[in-house]
Amino acid sequence: MQNTLKIRQEIIQYCKLLYDKNLLASADGNVSYRISDKEILITPSGLPMAFLKPEDICVIDLDGNTISGKPSSERLMHLQVFKTCPAAKAVMHAHPPYPVAWSIAYPDSKELPNTCLAEVILGTGRIPIVPFARPSTQDMGDQLLPFLPECRVMILSRHGGLTWGESIREAWMGMERLDHSAQMLYLADMMNGLSHLPQSEIDALKEMRKTIAPKTL
Ligand SMILES: [Zn+2]
């Protein structure tokens, strides 16, 4: 464990942050990190995310076999990202309230509106709403396929958010951006309905995004 202690501590730090920012409750969510070509560190099943210890973090291989600990039942989703996206070093899953509420309120919506906020267009690109999949099944991974490797920030319909990055920090920034953007859109929607940036501005912002993409800001 000693050679992965720093990464385990970093994972725990971000799990606590997810809890403190109300992006999950209890044992919801999971964070994983690719430590080699074959091995992944991942948070455990059934333990509260706010109080994890380094020894609680599990090791699995890319085929989903457990090497140590009792890994999260949602690991198939993480493995799909690692297998499909060579650049992925970290995957984060949480239950951010505003994006999930959006998918419940607008069940036919295919993505979070990305014509209202410059931060969404510049920081993440489109944020798709991945169709619902039953928890802990391979379907959770399969439903992600149409959106990988393009999208690093996604809403899982009626369930949560999924982000990935070249570092845990990048995955975290995506999750924070996702909830914050959905909260602003919710407030505007409640106040008077959404208004949109002019098309010329949207086009210019999409051009600017090309200088940042595929990374999440
Ligand atoms: Zn979940």
PDB file of C-alpha atoms and ligand atoms in Angstrom:
ATOM      1  CA  MET A   1       0.000   0.000   0.000  1.00  0.00           C
ATOM      2  CA  GLN A   2       2.931   2.305   0.750  1.00  0.00           C
ATOM      3  CA  ASN A   3       3.729   3.054  -2.915  1.00  0.00           C
ATOM      4  CA  THR A   4       0.142   4.165  -3.577  1.00  0.00           C
ATOM      5  CA  LEU A   5      -0.386   5.967  -0.256  1.00  0.00           C
ATOM      6  CA  LYS A   6      -0.217   9.475  -1.745  1.00  0.00           C
ATOM      7  CA  ILE A   7      -2.844   8.672  -4.393  1.00  0.00           C
ATOM      8  CA  ARG A   8      -5.073   6.989  -1.796  1.00  0.00           C
ATOM      9  CA  GLN A   9      -4.844  10.133   0.334  1.00  0.00           C
ATOM     10  CA  GLU A  10      -5.685  12.312  -2.661  1.00  0.00           C
ATOM     11  CA  ILE A  11      -8.729  10.160  -3.471  1.00  0.00           C
ATOM     12  CA  ILE A  12      -9.900  10.457   0.159  1.00  0.00           C
ATOM     13  CA  GLN A  13      -9.413  14.231   0.100  1.00  0.00           C
ATOM     14  CA  TYR A  14     -11.687  14.547  -2.957  1.00  0.00           C
ATOM     15  CA  CYS A  15     -14.296  12.153  -1.511  1.00  0.00           C
ATOM     16  CA  LYS A  16     -14.515  14.408   1.538  1.00  0.00           C
ATOM     17  CA  LEU A  17     -14.824  17.428  -0.742  1.00  0.00           C
ATOM     18  CA  LEU A  18     -17.687  15.757  -2.656  1.00  0.00           C
ATOM     19  CA  TYR A  19     -19.457  15.154   0.651  1.00  0.00           C
ATOM     20  CA  ASP A  20     -18.786  18.666   1.995  1.00  0.00           C
ATOM     21  CA  LYS A  21     -20.129  20.245  -1.215  1.00  0.00           C
ATOM     22  CA  ASN A  22     -23.341  18.170  -0.991  1.00  0.00           C
ATOM     23  CA  LEU A  23     -22.522  16.323  -4.203  1.00  0.00           C
ATOM     24  CA  LEU A  24     -23.362  12.974  -2.594  1.00  0.00           C
ATOM     25  CA  ALA A  25     -24.819  11.440   0.576  1.00  0.00           C
ATOM     26  CA  SER A  26     -23.652   8.538   2.730  1.00  0.00           C
ATOM     27  CA  ALA A  27     -21.919   5.841   0.634  1.00  0.00           C
ATOM     28  CA  ASP A  28     -23.056   7.262  -2.729  1.00  0.00           C
ATOM     29  CA  GLY A  29     -20.582   7.793  -5.510  1.00  0.00           C
ATOM     30  CA  ASN A  30     -17.103   6.476  -6.200  1.00  0.00           C
ATOM     31  CA  VAL A  31     -13.693   7.693  -7.297  1.00  0.00           C
ATOM     32  CA  SER A  32     -11.078   5.672  -9.172  1.00  0.00           C
ATOM     33  CA  TYR A  33      -7.513   6.185 -10.373  1.00  0.00           C
ATOM     34  CA  ARG A  34      -5.423   4.277 -12.931  1.00  0.00           C
ATOM     35  CA  ILE A  35      -2.116   3.354 -11.265  1.00  0.00           C
ATOM     36  CA  SER A  36      -0.733   1.185 -14.104  1.00  0.00           C
ATOM     37  CA  ASP A  37      -1.686  -0.392 -17.448  1.00  0.00           C
ATOM     38  CA  LYS A  38      -3.601  -3.072 -15.583  1.00  0.00           C
ATOM     39  CA  GLU A  39      -4.524  -1.790 -12.124  1.00  0.00           C
ATOM     40  CA  ILE A  40      -7.048   0.704 -10.785  1.00  0.00           C
ATOM     41  CA  LEU A  41      -7.544   2.106  -7.300  1.00  0.00           C
ATOM     42  CA  ILE A  42     -11.241   2.558  -6.463  1.00  0.00           C
ATOM     43  CA  THR A  43     -13.307   3.533  -3.429  1.00  0.00           C
ATOM     44  CA  PRO A  44     -15.058   0.746  -1.511  1.00  0.00           C
ATOM     45  CA  SER A  45     -18.639  -0.430  -1.485  1.00  0.00           C
ATOM     46  CA  GLY A  46     -20.928   0.607   1.365  1.00  0.00           C
ATOM     47  CA  LEU A  47     -18.639   2.903   3.385  1.00  0.00           C
ATOM     48  CA  PRO A  48     -19.492   6.585   3.954  1.00  0.00           C
ATOM     49  CA  MET A  49     -17.447   8.717   1.574  1.00  0.00           C
ATOM     50  CA  ALA A  50     -16.779  11.388   4.224  1.00  0.00           C
ATOM     51  CA  PHE A  51     -14.760   9.065   6.472  1.00  0.00           C
ATOM     52  CA  LEU A  52     -12.607   6.862   4.229  1.00  0.00           C
ATOM     53  CA  LYS A  53      -9.143   5.721   5.320  1.00  0.00           C
ATOM     54  CA  PRO A  54      -6.204   4.826   3.000  1.00  0.00           C
ATOM     55  CA  GLU A  55      -6.637   1.100   3.732  1.00  0.00           C
ATOM     56  CA  ASP A  56     -10.310   1.255   2.643  1.00  0.00           C
ATOM     57  CA  ILE A  57      -9.329   2.012  -0.967  1.00  0.00           C
ATOM     58  CA  CYS A  58      -9.524  -1.124  -3.139  1.00  0.00           C
ATOM     59  CA  VAL A  59      -7.459  -2.405  -6.056  1.00  0.00           C
ATOM     60  CA  ILE A  60      -9.072  -3.966  -9.145  1.00  0.00           C
ATOM     61  CA  ASP A  61      -7.796  -4.922 -12.585  1.00  0.00           C
ATOM     62  CA  LEU A  62      -9.103  -3.667 -15.930  1.00  0.00           C
ATOM     63  CA  ASP A  63     -11.295  -6.772 -16.277  1.00  0.00           C
ATOM     64  CA  GLY A  64     -13.074  -5.939 -13.011  1.00  0.00           C
ATOM     65  CA  ASN A  65     -11.401  -8.620 -10.885  1.00  0.00           C
ATOM     66  CA  THR A  66     -10.830  -7.662  -7.254  1.00  0.00           C
ATOM     67  CA  ILE A  67      -7.203  -7.617  -6.142  1.00  0.00           C
ATOM     68  CA  SER A  68      -7.862  -6.196  -2.671  1.00  0.00           C
ATOM     69  CA  GLY A  69     -10.764  -4.821  -0.626  1.00  0.00           C
ATOM     70  CA  LYS A  70     -14.495  -4.735  -1.402  1.00  0.00           C
ATOM     71  CA  PRO A  71     -14.745  -2.420  -4.429  1.00  0.00           C
ATOM     72  CA  SER A  72     -17.706  -0.299  -5.415  1.00  0.00           C
ATOM     73  CA  SER A  73     -20.470  -2.116  -7.288  1.00  0.00           C
ATOM     74  CA  GLU A  74     -20.413   0.697  -9.853  1.00  0.00           C
ATOM     75  CA  ARG A  75     -16.887  -0.209 -10.977  1.00  0.00           C
ATOM     76  CA  LEU A  76     -18.090  -1.415 -14.417  1.00  0.00           C
ATOM     77  CA  MET A  77     -18.877   2.179 -15.307  1.00  0.00           C
ATOM     78  CA  HIS A  78     -15.373   3.308 -14.296  1.00  0.00           C
ATOM     79  CA  LEU A  79     -13.760   0.456 -16.221  1.00  0.00           C
ATOM     80  CA  GLN A  80     -15.658   1.406 -19.363  1.00  0.00           C
ATOM     81  CA  VAL A  81     -14.099   4.877 -19.199  1.00  0.00           C
ATOM     82  CA  PHE A  82     -10.580   3.524 -18.594  1.00  0.00           C
ATOM     83  CA  LYS A  83     -10.895   1.009 -21.442  1.00  0.00           C
ATOM     84  CA  THR A  84     -12.346   3.519 -23.924  1.00  0.00           C
ATOM     85  CA  CYS A  85     -10.287   6.593 -23.032  1.00  0.00           C
ATOM     86  CA  PRO A  86      -6.498   6.082 -22.946  1.00  0.00           C
ATOM     87  CA  ALA A  87      -6.092   9.630 -21.550  1.00  0.00           C
ATOM     88  CA  ALA A  88      -8.278   8.876 -18.511  1.00  0.00           C
ATOM     89  CA  LYS A  89      -6.300   8.766 -15.263  1.00  0.00           C
ATOM     90  CA  ALA A  90      -9.201   9.416 -12.871  1.00  0.00           C
ATOM     91  CA  VAL A  91     -12.960   8.804 -12.913  1.00  0.00           C
ATOM     92  CA  MET A  92     -15.400  10.412 -10.489  1.00  0.00           C
ATOM     93  CA  HIS A  93     -19.046   9.552  -9.891  1.00  0.00           C
ATOM     94  CA  ALA A  94     -21.297  11.460  -7.478  1.00  0.00           C
ATOM     95  CA  HIS A  95     -24.979  12.285  -7.011  1.00  0.00           C
ATOM     96  CA  PRO A  96     -25.080  16.082  -7.548  1.00  0.00           C
ATOM     97  CA  PRO A  97     -28.657  17.217  -6.833  1.00  0.00           C
ATOM     98  CA  TYR A  98     -29.181  19.847  -9.539  1.00  0.00           C
ATOM     99  CA  PRO A  99     -28.094  17.840 -12.606  1.00  0.00           C
ATOM    100  CA  VAL A 100     -30.069  14.818 -11.388  1.00  0.00           C
ATOM    101  CA  ALA A 101     -33.131  17.000 -10.772  1.00  0.00           C
ATOM    102  CA  TRP A 102     -32.779  18.350 -14.327  1.00  0.00           C
ATOM    103  CA  SER A 103     -32.915  14.821 -15.772  1.00  0.00           C
ATOM    104  CA  ILE A 104     -36.032  14.066 -13.714  1.00  0.00           C
ATOM    105  CA  ALA A 105     -37.827  17.312 -14.563  1.00  0.00           C
ATOM    106  CA  TYR A 106     -36.971  17.084 -18.283  1.00  0.00           C
ATOM    107  CA  PRO A 107     -36.932  13.339 -19.045  1.00  0.00           C
ATOM    108  CA  ASP A 108     -36.792  13.900 -22.821  1.00  0.00           C
ATOM    109  CA  SER A 109     -33.816  16.240 -22.604  1.00  0.00           C
ATOM    110  CA  LYS A 110     -30.669  14.868 -24.289  1.00  0.00           C
ATOM    111  CA  GLU A 111     -28.223  17.300 -22.694  1.00  0.00           C
ATOM    112  CA  LEU A 112     -27.914  20.117 -20.198  1.00  0.00           C
ATOM    113  CA  PRO A 113     -28.655  23.372 -22.074  1.00  0.00           C
ATOM    114  CA  ASN A 114     -25.343  24.702 -23.394  1.00  0.00           C
ATOM    115  CA  THR A 115     -26.586  27.860 -25.057  1.00  0.00           C
ATOM    116  CA  CYS A 116     -27.049  29.916 -21.879  1.00  0.00           C
ATOM    117  CA  LEU A 117     -23.722  29.973 -20.023  1.00  0.00           C
ATOM    118  CA  ALA A 118     -20.279  30.730 -21.459  1.00  0.00           C
ATOM    119  CA  GLU A 119     -18.718  28.557 -18.736  1.00  0.00           C
ATOM    120  CA  VAL A 120     -20.463  25.452 -20.025  1.00  0.00           C
ATOM    121  CA  ILE A 121     -19.508  26.029 -23.662  1.00  0.00           C
ATOM    122  CA  LEU A 122     -15.893  26.908 -22.778  1.00  0.00           C
ATOM    123  CA  GLY A 123     -15.276  24.722 -19.747  1.00  0.00           C
ATOM    124  CA  THR A 124     -16.814  21.383 -20.686  1.00  0.00           C
ATOM    125  CA  GLY A 125     -18.395  21.438 -24.121  1.00  0.00           C
ATOM    126  CA  ARG A 126     -21.706  19.627 -24.367  1.00  0.00           C
ATOM    127  CA  ILE A 127     -22.928  17.790 -21.262  1.00  0.00           C
ATOM    128  CA  PRO A 128     -25.035  14.814 -22.392  1.00  0.00           C
ATOM    129  CA  ILE A 129     -27.698  13.129 -20.300  1.00  0.00           C
ATOM    130  CA  VAL A 130     -26.844   9.423 -20.456  1.00  0.00           C
ATOM    131  CA  PRO A 131     -29.979   7.216 -20.536  1.00  0.00           C
ATOM    132  CA  PHE A 132     -30.905   5.500 -17.267  1.00  0.00           C
ATOM    133  CA  ALA A 133     -29.243   2.181 -16.477  1.00  0.00           C
ATOM    134  CA  ARG A 134     -29.995  -0.124 -13.561  1.00  0.00           C
ATOM    135  CA  PRO A 135     -27.380   0.315 -10.793  1.00  0.00           C
ATOM    136  CA  SER A 136     -24.506  -2.165 -10.616  1.00  0.00           C
ATOM    137  CA  THR A 137     -25.117  -3.651 -14.091  1.00  0.00           C
ATOM    138  CA  GLN A 138     -22.893  -3.736 -17.184  1.00  0.00           C
ATOM    139  CA  ASP A 139     -25.569  -1.564 -18.807  1.00  0.00           C
ATOM    140  CA  MET A 140     -24.167   1.364 -16.786  1.00  0.00           C
ATOM    141  CA  GLY A 141     -20.941   1.043 -18.731  1.00  0.00           C
ATOM    142  CA  ASP A 142     -22.576   0.289 -22.085  1.00  0.00           C
ATOM    143  CA  GLN A 143     -24.773   3.395 -21.955  1.00  0.00           C
ATOM    144  CA  LEU A 144     -21.647   5.565 -21.761  1.00  0.00           C
ATOM    145  CA  LEU A 145     -20.170   4.279 -25.026  1.00  0.00           C
ATOM    146  CA  PRO A 146     -21.809   6.775 -27.439  1.00  0.00           C
ATOM    147  CA  PHE A 147     -20.327   9.653 -25.402  1.00  0.00           C
ATOM    148  CA  LEU A 148     -16.729   8.434 -25.019  1.00  0.00           C
ATOM    149  CA  PRO A 149     -14.047   9.591 -25.381  1.00  0.00           C
ATOM    150  CA  GLU A 150     -15.565  12.942 -26.439  1.00  0.00           C
ATOM    151  CA  CYS A 151     -17.360  13.871 -23.201  1.00  0.00           C
ATOM    152  CA  ARG A 152     -15.572  14.212 -19.891  1.00  0.00           C
ATOM    153  CA  VAL A 153     -18.627  15.543 -18.005  1.00  0.00           C
ATOM    154  CA  MET A 154     -21.938  13.659 -18.160  1.00  0.00           C
ATOM    155  CA  ILE A 155     -25.253  13.429 -16.329  1.00  0.00           C
ATOM    156  CA  LEU A 156     -26.511   9.912 -15.599  1.00  0.00           C
ATOM    157  CA  SER A 157     -30.278  10.158 -15.915  1.00  0.00           C
ATOM    158  CA  ARG A 158     -32.133   9.927 -12.554  1.00  0.00           C
ATOM    159  CA  HIS A 159     -28.894   8.897 -10.884  1.00  0.00           C
ATOM    160  CA  GLY A 160     -25.855  11.191 -10.820  1.00  0.00           C
ATOM    161  CA  GLY A 161     -22.931  12.733 -12.572  1.00  0.00           C
ATOM    162  CA  LEU A 162     -19.883  11.076 -14.132  1.00  0.00           C
ATOM    163  CA  THR A 163     -16.660  12.916 -14.908  1.00  0.00           C
ATOM    164  CA  TRP A 164     -13.169  11.875 -15.871  1.00  0.00           C
ATOM    165  CA  GLY A 165      -9.854  13.553 -16.422  1.00  0.00           C
ATOM    166  CA  GLU A 166      -6.119  13.313 -16.745  1.00  0.00           C
ATOM    167  CA  SER A 167      -5.960  13.950 -12.967  1.00  0.00           C
ATOM    168  CA  ILE A 168      -8.363  13.641 -10.040  1.00  0.00           C
ATOM    169  CA  ARG A 169      -8.420  17.422  -9.928  1.00  0.00           C
ATOM    170  CA  GLU A 170      -9.687  17.645 -13.508  1.00  0.00           C
ATOM    171  CA  ALA A 171     -12.444  15.105 -12.753  1.00  0.00           C
ATOM    172  CA  TRP A 172     -13.355  17.125  -9.647  1.00  0.00           C
ATOM    173  CA  MET A 173     -13.468  20.388 -11.599  1.00  0.00           C
ATOM    174  CA  GLY A 174     -15.908  18.762 -14.006  1.00  0.00           C
ATOM    175  CA  MET A 175     -18.177  17.588 -11.193  1.00  0.00           C
ATOM    176  CA  GLU A 176     -18.142  20.997  -9.507  1.00  0.00           C
ATOM    177  CA  ARG A 177     -18.796  22.751 -12.838  1.00  0.00           C
ATOM    178  CA  LEU A 178     -21.654  20.340 -13.577  1.00  0.00           C
ATOM    179  CA  ASP A 179     -23.540  20.992 -10.348  1.00  0.00           C
ATOM    180  CA  HIS A 180     -22.859  24.735 -10.310  1.00  0.00           C
ATOM    181  CA  SER A 181     -24.040  25.176 -13.923  1.00  0.00           C
ATOM    182  CA  ALA A 182     -27.177  23.083 -13.369  1.00  0.00           C
ATOM    183  CA  GLN A 183     -27.956  25.141 -10.260  1.00  0.00           C
ATOM    184  CA  MET A 184     -27.749  28.422 -12.214  1.00  0.00           C
ATOM    185  CA  LEU A 185     -29.916  27.016 -14.987  1.00  0.00           C
ATOM    186  CA  TYR A 186     -32.435  25.801 -12.419  1.00  0.00           C
ATOM    187  CA  LEU A 187     -32.637  29.242 -10.786  1.00  0.00           C
ATOM    188  CA  ALA A 188     -33.119  30.974 -14.139  1.00  0.00           C
ATOM    189  CA  ASP A 189     -35.700  28.397 -15.175  1.00  0.00           C
ATOM    190  CA  MET A 190     -37.645  29.023 -11.970  1.00  0.00           C
ATOM    191  CA  MET A 191     -37.381  32.834 -12.148  1.00  0.00           C
ATOM    192  CA  ASN A 192     -38.537  33.450 -15.671  1.00  0.00           C
ATOM    193  CA  GLY A 193     -37.376  30.626 -17.949  1.00  0.00           C
ATOM    194  CA  LEU A 194     -34.092  30.215 -19.806  1.00  0.00           C
ATOM    195  CA  SER A 195     -32.790  32.802 -22.243  1.00  0.00           C
ATOM    196  CA  HIS A 196     -30.022  32.032 -24.708  1.00  0.00           C
ATOM    197  CA  LEU A 197     -26.814  33.659 -25.901  1.00  0.00           C
ATOM    198  CA  PRO A 198     -26.956  34.997 -29.485  1.00  0.00           C
ATOM    199  CA  GLN A 199     -25.918  32.376 -32.044  1.00  0.00           C
ATOM    200  CA  SER A 200     -22.883  34.451 -33.098  1.00  0.00           C
ATOM    201  CA  GLU A 201     -21.651  34.413 -29.480  1.00  0.00           C
ATOM    202  CA  ILE A 202     -22.263  30.673 -29.163  1.00  0.00           C
ATOM    203  CA  ASP A 203     -20.269  30.072 -32.353  1.00  0.00           C
ATOM    204  CA  ALA A 204     -17.385  32.250 -31.116  1.00  0.00           C
ATOM    205  CA  LEU A 205     -17.323  30.474 -27.744  1.00  0.00           C
ATOM    206  CA  LYS A 206     -17.308  27.081 -29.461  1.00  0.00           C
ATOM    207  CA  GLU A 207     -14.300  28.248 -31.489  1.00  0.00           C
ATOM    208  CA  MET A 208     -12.566  29.275 -28.251  1.00  0.00           C
ATOM    209  CA  ARG A 209     -13.390  25.887 -26.725  1.00  0.00           C
ATOM    210  CA  LYS A 210     -11.249  24.260 -29.429  1.00  0.00           C
ATOM    211  CA  THR A 211      -8.149  25.806 -27.780  1.00  0.00           C
ATOM    212  CA  ILE A 212      -9.047  24.167 -24.439  1.00  0.00           C
ATOM    213  CA  ALA A 213     -10.661  20.894 -25.544  1.00  0.00           C
ATOM    214  CA  PRO A 214     -10.729  18.098 -24.698  1.00  0.00           C
ATOM    215  CA  LYS A 215      -9.779  19.182 -21.161  1.00  0.00           C
ATOM    216  CA  THR A 216     -12.299  20.311 -18.550  1.00  0.00           C
ATOM    217  CA  LEU A 217     -11.861  23.729 -16.964  1.00  0.00           C
TER     218      LEU A 217
HETATM  219 ZN    ZN B   1     -24.349   6.184  -8.094  1.00  0.00          ZN
END
